[in-house]
Short mmCIF file of C-alpha atoms and ligand atoms in Angstrom, two decimals:
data_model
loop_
_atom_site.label_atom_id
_atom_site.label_comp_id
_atom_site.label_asym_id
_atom_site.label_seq_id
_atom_site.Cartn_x
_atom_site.Cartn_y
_atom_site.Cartn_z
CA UNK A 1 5.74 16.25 -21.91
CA UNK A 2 8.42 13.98 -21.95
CA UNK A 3 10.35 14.73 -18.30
CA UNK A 4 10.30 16.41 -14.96
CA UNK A 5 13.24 18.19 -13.23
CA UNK A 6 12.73 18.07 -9.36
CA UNK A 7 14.79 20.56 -7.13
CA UNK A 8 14.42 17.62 -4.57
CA UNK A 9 12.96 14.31 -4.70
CA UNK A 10 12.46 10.78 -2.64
CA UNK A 11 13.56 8.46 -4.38
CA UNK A 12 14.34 4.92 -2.89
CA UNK A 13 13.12 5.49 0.00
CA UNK A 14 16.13 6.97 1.64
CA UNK A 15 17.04 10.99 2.00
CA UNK A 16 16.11 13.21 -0.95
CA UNK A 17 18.18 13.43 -3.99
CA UNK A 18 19.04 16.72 -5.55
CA UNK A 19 18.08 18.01 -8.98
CA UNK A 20 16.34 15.04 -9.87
CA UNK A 21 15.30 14.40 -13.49
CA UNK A 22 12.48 12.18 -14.06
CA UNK A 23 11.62 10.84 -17.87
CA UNK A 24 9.02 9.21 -18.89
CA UNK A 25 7.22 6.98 -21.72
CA UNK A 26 3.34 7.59 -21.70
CA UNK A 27 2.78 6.95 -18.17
CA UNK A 28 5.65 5.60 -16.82
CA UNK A 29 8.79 6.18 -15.48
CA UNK A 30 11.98 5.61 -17.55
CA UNK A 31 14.57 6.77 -15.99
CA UNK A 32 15.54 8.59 -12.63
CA UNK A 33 18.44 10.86 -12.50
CA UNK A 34 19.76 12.81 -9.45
CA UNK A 35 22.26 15.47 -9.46
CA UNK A 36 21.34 16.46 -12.92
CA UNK A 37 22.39 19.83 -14.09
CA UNK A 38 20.99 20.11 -17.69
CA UNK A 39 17.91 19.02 -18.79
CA UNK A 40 16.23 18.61 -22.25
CA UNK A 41 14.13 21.31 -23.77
CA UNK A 42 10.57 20.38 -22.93
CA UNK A 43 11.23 19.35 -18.98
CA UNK A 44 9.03 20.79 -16.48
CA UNK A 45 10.75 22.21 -13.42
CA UNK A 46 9.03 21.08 -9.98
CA UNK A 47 9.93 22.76 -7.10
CA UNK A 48 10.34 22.00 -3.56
CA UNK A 49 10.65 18.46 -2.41
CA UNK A 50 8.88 16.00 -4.89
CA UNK A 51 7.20 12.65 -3.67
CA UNK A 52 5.42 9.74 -4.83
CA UNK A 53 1.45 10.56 -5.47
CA UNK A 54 -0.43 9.56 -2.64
CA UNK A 55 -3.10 6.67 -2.10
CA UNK A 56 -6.33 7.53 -0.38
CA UNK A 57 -7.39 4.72 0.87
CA UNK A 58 -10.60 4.62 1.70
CA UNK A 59 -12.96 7.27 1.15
CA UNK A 60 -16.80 7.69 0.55
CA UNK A 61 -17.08 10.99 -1.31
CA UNK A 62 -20.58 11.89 -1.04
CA UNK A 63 -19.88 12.68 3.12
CA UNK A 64 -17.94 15.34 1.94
CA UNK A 65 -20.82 17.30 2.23
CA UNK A 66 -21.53 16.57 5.73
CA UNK A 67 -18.49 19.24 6.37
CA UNK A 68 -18.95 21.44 9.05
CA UNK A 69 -22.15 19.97 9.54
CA UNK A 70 -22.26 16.83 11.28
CA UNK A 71 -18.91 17.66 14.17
CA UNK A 72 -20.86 20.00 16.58
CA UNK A 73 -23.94 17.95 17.13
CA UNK A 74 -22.93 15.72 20.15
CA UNK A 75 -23.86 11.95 19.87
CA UNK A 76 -22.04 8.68 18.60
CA UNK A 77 -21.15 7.01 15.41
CA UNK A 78 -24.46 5.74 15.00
CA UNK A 79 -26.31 9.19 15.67
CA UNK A 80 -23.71 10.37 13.36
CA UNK A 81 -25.17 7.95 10.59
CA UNK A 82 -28.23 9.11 10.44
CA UNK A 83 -27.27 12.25 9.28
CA UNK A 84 -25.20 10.35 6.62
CA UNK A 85 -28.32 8.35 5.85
CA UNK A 86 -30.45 11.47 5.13
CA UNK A 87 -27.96 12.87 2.75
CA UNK A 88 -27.66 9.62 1.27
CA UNK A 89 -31.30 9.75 0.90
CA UNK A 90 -31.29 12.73 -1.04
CA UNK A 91 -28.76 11.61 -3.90
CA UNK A 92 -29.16 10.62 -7.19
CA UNK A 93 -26.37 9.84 -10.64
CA UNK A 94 -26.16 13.17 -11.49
CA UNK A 95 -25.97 14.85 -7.78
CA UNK A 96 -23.28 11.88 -7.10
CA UNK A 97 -20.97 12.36 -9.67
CA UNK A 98 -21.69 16.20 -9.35
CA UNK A 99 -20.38 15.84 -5.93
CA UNK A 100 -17.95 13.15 -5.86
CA UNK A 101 -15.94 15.02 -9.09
CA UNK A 102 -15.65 17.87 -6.84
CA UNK A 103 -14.29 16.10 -3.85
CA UNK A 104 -12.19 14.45 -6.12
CA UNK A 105 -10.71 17.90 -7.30
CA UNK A 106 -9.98 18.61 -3.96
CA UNK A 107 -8.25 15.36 -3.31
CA UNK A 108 -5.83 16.02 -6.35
CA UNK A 109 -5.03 19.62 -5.01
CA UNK A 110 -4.22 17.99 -1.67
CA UNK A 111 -1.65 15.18 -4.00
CA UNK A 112 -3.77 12.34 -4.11
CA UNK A 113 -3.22 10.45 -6.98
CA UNK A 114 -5.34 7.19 -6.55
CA UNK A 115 -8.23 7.29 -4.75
CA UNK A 116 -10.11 3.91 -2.96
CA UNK A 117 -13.81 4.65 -3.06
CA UNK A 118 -15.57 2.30 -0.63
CA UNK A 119 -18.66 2.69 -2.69
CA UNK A 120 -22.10 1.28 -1.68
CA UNK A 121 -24.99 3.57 -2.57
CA UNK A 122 -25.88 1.34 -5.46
CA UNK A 123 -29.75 1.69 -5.94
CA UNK A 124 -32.27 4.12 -6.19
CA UNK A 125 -34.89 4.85 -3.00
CA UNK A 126 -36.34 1.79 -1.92
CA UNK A 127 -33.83 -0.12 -3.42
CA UNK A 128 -35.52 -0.14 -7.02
CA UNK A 129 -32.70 -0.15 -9.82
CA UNK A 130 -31.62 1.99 -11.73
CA UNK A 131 -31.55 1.31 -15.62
CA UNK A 132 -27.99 0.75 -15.73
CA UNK A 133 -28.15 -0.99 -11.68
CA UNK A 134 -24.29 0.06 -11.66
CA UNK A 135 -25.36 3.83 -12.57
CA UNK A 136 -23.94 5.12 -9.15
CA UNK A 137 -20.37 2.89 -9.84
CA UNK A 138 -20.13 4.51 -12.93
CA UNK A 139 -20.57 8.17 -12.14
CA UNK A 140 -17.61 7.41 -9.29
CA UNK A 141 -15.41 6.48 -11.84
CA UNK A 142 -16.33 8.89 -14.43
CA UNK A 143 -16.06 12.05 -11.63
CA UNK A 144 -12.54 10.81 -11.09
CA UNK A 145 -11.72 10.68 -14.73
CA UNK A 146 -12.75 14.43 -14.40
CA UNK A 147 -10.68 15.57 -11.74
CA UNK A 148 -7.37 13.46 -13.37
CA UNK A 149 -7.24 10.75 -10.36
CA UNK A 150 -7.48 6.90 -11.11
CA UNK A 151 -9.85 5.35 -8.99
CA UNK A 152 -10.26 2.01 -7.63
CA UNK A 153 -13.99 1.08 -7.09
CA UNK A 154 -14.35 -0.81 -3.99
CA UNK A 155 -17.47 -2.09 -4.91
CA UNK A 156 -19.74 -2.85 -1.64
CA UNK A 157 -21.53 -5.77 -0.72
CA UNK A 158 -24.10 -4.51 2.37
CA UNK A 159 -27.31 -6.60 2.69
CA UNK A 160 -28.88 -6.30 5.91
CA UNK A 161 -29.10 -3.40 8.67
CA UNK A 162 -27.64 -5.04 11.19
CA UNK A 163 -26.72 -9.03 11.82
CA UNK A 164 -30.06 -10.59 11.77
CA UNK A 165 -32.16 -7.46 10.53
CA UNK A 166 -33.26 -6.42 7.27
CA UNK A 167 -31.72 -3.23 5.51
CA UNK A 168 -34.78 -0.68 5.91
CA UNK A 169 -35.11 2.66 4.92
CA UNK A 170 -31.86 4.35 3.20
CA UNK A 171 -30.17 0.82 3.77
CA UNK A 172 -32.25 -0.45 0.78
CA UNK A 173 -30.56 1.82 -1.59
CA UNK A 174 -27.42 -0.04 -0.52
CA UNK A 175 -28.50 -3.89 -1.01
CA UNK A 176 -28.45 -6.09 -3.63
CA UNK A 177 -30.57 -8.04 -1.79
CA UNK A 178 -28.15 -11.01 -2.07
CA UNK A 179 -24.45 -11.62 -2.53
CA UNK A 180 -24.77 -13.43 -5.96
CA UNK A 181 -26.76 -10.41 -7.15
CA UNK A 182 -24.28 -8.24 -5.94
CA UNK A 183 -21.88 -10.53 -7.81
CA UNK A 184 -23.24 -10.17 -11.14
CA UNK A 185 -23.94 -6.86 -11.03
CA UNK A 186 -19.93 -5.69 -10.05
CA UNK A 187 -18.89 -8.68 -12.72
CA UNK A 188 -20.10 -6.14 -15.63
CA UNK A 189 -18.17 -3.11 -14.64
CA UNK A 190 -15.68 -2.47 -16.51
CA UNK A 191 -11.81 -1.35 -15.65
CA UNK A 192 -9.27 1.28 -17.66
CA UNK A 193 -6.38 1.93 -17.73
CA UNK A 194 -6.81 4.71 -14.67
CA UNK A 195 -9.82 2.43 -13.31
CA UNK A 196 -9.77 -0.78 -10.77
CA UNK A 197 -12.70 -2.71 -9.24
CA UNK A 198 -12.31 -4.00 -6.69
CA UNK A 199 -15.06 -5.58 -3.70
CA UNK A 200 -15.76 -4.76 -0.38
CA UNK A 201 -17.48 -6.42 2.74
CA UNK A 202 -19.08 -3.16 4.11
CA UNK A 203 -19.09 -5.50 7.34
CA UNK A 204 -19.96 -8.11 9.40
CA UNK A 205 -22.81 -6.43 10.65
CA UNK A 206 -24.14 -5.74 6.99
CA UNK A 207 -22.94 -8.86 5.48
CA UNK A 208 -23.20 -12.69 7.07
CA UNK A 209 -20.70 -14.53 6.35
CA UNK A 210 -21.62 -17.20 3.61
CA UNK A 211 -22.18 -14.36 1.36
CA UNK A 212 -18.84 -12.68 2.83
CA UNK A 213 -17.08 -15.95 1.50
CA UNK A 214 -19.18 -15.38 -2.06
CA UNK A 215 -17.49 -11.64 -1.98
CA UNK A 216 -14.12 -12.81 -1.25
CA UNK A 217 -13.90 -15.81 -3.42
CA UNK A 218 -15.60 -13.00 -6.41
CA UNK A 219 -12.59 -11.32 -5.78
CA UNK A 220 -9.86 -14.03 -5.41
CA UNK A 221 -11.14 -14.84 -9.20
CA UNK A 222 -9.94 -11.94 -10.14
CA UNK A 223 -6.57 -11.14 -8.38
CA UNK A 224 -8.91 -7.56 -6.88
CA UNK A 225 -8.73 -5.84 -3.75
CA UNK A 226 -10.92 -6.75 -1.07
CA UNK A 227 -11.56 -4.03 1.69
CA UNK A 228 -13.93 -4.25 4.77
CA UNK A 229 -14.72 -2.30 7.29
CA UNK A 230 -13.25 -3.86 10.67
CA UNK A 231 -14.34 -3.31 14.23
CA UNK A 232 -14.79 0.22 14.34
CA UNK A 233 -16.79 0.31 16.83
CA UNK A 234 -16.95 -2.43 20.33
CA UNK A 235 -20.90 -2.47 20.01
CA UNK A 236 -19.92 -4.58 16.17
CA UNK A 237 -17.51 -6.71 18.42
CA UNK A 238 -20.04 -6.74 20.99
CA UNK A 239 -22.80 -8.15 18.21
CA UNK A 240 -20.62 -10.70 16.01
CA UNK A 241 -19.19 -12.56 19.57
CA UNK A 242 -22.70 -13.02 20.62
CA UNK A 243 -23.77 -14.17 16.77
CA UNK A 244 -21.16 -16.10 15.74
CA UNK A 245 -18.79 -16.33 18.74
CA UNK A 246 -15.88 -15.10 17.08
CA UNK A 247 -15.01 -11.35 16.19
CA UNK A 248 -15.12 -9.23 12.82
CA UNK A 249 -11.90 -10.12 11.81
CA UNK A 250 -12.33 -14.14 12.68
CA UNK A 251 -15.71 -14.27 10.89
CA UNK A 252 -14.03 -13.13 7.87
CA UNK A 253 -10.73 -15.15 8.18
CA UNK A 254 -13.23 -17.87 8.56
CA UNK A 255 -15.05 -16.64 4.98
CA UNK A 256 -11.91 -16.42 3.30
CA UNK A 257 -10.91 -13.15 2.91
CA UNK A 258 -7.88 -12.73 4.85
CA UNK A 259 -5.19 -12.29 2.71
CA UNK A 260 -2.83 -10.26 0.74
CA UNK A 261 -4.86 -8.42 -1.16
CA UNK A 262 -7.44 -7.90 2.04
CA UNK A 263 -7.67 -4.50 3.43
CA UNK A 264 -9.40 -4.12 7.06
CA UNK A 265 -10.44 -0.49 7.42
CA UNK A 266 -10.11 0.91 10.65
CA UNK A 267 -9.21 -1.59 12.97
CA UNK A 268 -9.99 0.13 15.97
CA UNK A 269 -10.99 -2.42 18.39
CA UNK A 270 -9.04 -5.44 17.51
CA UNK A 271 -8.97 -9.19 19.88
CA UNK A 272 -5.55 -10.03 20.34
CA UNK A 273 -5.60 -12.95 18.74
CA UNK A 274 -7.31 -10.83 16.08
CA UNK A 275 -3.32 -9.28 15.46
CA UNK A 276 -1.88 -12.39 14.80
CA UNK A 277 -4.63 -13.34 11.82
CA UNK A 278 -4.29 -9.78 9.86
CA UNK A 279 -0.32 -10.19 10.41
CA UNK A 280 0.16 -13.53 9.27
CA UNK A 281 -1.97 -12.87 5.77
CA UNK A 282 -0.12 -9.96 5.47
CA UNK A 283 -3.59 -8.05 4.91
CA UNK A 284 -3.26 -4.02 5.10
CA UNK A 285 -5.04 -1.71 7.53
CA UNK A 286 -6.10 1.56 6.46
CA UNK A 287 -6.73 3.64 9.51
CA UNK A 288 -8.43 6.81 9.06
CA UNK A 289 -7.86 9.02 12.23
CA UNK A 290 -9.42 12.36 11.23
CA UNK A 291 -12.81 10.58 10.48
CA UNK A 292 -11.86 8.03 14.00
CA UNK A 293 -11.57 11.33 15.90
CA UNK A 294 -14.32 12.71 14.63
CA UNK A 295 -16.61 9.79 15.02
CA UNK A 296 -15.17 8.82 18.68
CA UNK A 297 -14.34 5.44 17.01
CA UNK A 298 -10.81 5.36 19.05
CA UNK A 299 -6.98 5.26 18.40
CA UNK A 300 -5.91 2.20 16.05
CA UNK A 301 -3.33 -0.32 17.29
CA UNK A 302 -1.11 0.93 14.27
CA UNK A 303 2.16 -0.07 16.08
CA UNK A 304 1.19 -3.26 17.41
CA UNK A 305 -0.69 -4.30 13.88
CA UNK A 306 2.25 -3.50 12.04
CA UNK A 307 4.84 -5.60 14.11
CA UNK A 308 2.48 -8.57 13.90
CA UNK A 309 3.15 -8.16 10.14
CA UNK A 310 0.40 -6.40 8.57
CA UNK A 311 1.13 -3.17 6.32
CA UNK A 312 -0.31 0.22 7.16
CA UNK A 313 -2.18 2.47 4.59
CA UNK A 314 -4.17 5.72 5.26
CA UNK A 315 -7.61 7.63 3.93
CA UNK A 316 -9.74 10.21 4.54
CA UNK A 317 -12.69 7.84 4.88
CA UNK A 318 -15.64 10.93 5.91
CA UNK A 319 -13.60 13.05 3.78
CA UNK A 320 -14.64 15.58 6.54
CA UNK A 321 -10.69 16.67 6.33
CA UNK A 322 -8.52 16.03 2.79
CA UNK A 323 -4.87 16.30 4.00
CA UNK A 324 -2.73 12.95 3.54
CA UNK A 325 0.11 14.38 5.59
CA UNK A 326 -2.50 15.21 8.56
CA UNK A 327 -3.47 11.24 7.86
CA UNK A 328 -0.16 9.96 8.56
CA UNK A 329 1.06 12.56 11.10
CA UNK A 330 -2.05 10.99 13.27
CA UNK A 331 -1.25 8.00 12.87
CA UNK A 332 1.77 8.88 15.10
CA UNK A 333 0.28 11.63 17.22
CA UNK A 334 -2.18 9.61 18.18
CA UNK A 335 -0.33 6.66 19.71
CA UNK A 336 1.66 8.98 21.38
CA UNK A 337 -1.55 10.12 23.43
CA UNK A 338 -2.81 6.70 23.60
CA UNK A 339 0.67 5.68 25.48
CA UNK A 340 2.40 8.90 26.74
CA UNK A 341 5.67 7.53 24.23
CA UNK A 342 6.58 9.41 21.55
CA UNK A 343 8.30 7.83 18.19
CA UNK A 344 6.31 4.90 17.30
CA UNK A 345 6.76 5.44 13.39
CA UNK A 346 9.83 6.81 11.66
CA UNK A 347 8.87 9.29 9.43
CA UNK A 348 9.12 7.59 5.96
CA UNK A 349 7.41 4.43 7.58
CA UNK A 350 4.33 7.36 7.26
CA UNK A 351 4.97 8.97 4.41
CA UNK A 352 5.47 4.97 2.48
CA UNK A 353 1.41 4.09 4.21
CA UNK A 354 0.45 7.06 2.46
CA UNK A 355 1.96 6.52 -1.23
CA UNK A 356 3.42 3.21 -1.75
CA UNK A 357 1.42 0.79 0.69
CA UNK A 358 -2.35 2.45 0.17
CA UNK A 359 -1.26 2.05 -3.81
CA UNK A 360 -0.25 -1.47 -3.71
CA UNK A 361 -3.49 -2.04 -1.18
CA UNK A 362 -6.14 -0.34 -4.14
CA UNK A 363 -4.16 -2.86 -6.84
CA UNK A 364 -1.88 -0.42 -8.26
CA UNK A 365 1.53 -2.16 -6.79
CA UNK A 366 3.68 -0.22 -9.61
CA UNK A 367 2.58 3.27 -8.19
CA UNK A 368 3.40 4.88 -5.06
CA UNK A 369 7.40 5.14 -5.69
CA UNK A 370 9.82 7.18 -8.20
CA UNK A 371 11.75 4.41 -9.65
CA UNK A 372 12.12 3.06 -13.35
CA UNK A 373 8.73 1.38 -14.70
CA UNK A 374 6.35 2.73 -11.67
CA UNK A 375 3.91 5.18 -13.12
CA UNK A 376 4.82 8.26 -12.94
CA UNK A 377 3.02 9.92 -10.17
CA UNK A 378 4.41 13.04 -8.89
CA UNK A 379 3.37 15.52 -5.55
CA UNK A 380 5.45 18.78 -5.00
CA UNK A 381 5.16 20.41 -1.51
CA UNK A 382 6.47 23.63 -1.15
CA UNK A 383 9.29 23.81 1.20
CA UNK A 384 9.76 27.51 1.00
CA UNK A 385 6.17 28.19 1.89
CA UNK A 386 5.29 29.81 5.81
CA UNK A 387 4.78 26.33 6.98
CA UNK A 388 8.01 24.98 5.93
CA UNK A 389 10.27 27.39 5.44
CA UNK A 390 13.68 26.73 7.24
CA UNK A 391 13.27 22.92 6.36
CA UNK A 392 16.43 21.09 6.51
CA UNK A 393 16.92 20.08 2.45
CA UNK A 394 19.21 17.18 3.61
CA UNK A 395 16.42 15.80 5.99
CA UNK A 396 13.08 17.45 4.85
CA UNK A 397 10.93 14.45 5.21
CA UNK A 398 10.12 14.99 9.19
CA UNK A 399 9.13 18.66 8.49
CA UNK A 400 6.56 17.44 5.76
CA UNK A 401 5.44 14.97 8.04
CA UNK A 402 5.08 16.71 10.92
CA UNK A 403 4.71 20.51 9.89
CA UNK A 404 3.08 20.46 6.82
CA UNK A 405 -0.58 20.76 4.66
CA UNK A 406 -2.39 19.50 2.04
CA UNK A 407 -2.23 23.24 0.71
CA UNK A 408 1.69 22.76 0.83
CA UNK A 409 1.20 20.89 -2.61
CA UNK A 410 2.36 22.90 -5.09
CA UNK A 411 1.84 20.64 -8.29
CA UNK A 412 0.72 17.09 -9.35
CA UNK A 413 1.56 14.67 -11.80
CA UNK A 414 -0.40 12.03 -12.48
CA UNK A 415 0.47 8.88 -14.55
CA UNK A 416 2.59 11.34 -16.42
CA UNK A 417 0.01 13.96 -16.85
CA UNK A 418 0.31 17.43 -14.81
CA UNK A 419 -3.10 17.86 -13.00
CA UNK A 420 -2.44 20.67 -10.79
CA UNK A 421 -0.10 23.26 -11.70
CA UNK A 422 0.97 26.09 -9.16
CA UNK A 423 -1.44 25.20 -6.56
CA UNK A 424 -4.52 24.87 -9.10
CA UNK A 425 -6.55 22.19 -10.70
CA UNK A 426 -6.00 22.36 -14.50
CA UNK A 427 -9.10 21.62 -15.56
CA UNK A 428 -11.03 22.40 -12.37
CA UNK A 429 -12.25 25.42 -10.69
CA UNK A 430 -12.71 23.35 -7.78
CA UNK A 431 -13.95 25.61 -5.15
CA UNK A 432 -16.72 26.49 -7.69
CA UNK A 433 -17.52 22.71 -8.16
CA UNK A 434 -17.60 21.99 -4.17
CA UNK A 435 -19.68 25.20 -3.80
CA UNK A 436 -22.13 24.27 -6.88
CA UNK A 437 -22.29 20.02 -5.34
CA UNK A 438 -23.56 21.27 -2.18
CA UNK A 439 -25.73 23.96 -3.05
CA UNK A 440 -27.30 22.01 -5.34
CA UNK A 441 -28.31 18.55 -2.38
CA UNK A 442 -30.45 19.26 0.54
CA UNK A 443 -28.43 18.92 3.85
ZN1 LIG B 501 -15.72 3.94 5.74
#
């Protein structure tokens, strides 16, 4: 396979091109060509409007099975993890990787070509390890080998239950009972070419912050992301002021980890002055507003974080809905109910948190864009489709945004390779591999 012709495609960041032919060498991109009319013998034709491949990220696989079971039941967040606990409970390699390469399937039939795993079900029950203690890692990356995604492992530090309370029950299949050990233990997994590791603070109420600073100095070593989740809820605002006087996002300013590569997931329930220290690092926030809704977390300051400097990414976090373009459209939608305004975020400012930004946040800064040299990652929604039929070809980006699915996408490239053709997985029967993951773990 040596290029691509697309009947429309964003490239640059502006409106779609026409007939756009994309070559490539291996992986990458070599050379971008709109308004092409021939093309050489063995191009693929794309149809529809063709975008970058888009960046989950931040997503925990496994509560993909919670689906349709965990929305109706009334309660909070933390009720809500419980349930999450229990199927945690129940999982082991081979039901993990079972399970996470068939959520990954789904996540490359919905165009996502990189996907951030916030990963911290480490250990077996009771916390015991397993031969190989990064067993669990390594059947993350090797499920999204399988279903033709890269993967960045955002490798978890979580030590205690709370601030000041031991991990108990589930929890202990989640510690590594100390930051060093969790250290050493991340420091002999291995990366690919499709594969990043990266670290992650799971928080400030699961880590303190002397071994948050042990975290982010592991991964200022090594030029790696560093993701954490960030004051999702008040009642973790509530408990770090009256620890340590300062919130989430101070604590770990204070550790070290605010920077460039830092990603704060969520950001929900920020301080003001808490804008002002994810702005100036230029850190990222991934906000995740299907799994926000669902959880009652709240509506994310995206507008104010982003004018205080900080960049914008998006995931499906719960994984309870795959859809990128739902994501980003929320994003929007959201702050619109939050402030009876409408128009907070042009279009591509969306589209570029869900491709370009979430790449360069997971440690894949050449992805996320058609251009010479970026790998060639490639998502083709169907503009002709019921959803988006009528779309403007001179303007489609607002329709995709705003009108369409993560069944919209057609086919996938990724790093050069086609993964989904025609609306299906190549290799994949994935609704067969969601329906044989969850049959096969006790809910
Ligand atoms: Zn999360």
């Amino acid at each position: 396979m040596t290029a691509y012709l697309c009947e429309l495609a964003w490239v640059g960041g502006g409106r779609p091109e026409a007939d756009v032919l994309v070559e490539l060498d291996g992986e990458r991109i070599t050379k971008v060509a709109p308004g092409t009319a021939t093309s050489p013998p063995d191009t693929t034709r794309l149809s529809g409007l063709v975008i970058p491949g888009f960046a989950n990220s931040h997503s925990h696989a496994f509560q993909r099975a919670l689906r349709g079971r965990a929305e109706s039941s009334g309660g909070t967040f933390w009720t809500w993890r419980e349930g999450m606990y229990a199927l945690a409970d129940g999982l082991d390699p081979p039901s993990y990787e079972q399970l996470a390469r068939a959520t990954f399937g789904e996540m490359a039939l919905a165009g996502i070509t990189t996907v951030g795993e916030f990963h911290y079900l480490h250990h077996d029950r009771g916390g015991a390890r397993y031969a190989d203690p990064n067993e669990m890692g390594k059947a993350v990356i090797v499920a999204a080998r399988e279903a033709g995604i890269r993967v960045t492992l955002l490798d978890a530090c979580y030590l205690r239950g709370a601030i000041g309370v031991e991990a108990e029950g589930t929890q202990r299949r989640f510690s590594d009972g100390d930051a060093e050990a969790w250290a050493e233990r991340v420091s002999a997994l291995e990366q690919g070419p499709e594969v990043r590791v990266g670290a992650a603070v799971h928080s400030v109420r699961a880590v303190d912050p002397a071994s948050a600073a042990t975290v982010a100095s592991w991964a200022a070593q090594r030029d790696a992301p560093l993701h954490a989740h960030v004051s999702e809820q008040q009642a973790e605002n509530d408990a770090s002021l009256e620890a340590y006087g300062s919130t989430p996002a101070a604590v770990l300013a204070e550790a070290g980890a605010l920077d460039a590569r830092f990603t704060a997931v969520h950001a929900t329930h920020l301080a003001g002055s808490d804008f002002g220290l994810l702005g100036r690092a230029g850190a990222t926030c991934c906000l995740c507003p299907t799994t926000e809704r669902d959880l009652a977390d709240g509506i994310g300051p995206a507008r104010r974080l982003a004018d205080s400097g900080a960049r914008l990414a998006v995931g499906t976090d719960s994984n309870a809905v795959i859809d990128m373009l739902e994501e980003a459209r929320a994003v929007e939608l959201n702050e619109r109910l939050a402030t009876g305004v409408r128009g907070h975020h042009p279009p591509a400012e969306l589209l570029r948190a869900a491709t370009l930004t979430g790449h360069a946040c997971l440690g894949w800064p050449n992805a996320g864009r058609i251009e010479n040299g970026a790998l060639c990652d490639l998502v083709a929604v169907d503009i002709h489709g019921v959803r988006l039929a009528g779309t403007n070809p001179d303007d489609p980006i607002p329709s995709i945004l705003f009108g369409g699915a993560a069944a919209d996408v057609r086919d996938v490239v990724v790093g050069g390779s086609l993964v989904v053709h025609d609306g299906h997985h190549v290799a994949l029967d994935v609704s067969r591999e969601l329906r044989v993951a969850l049959n096969a773990i006790d809910r």
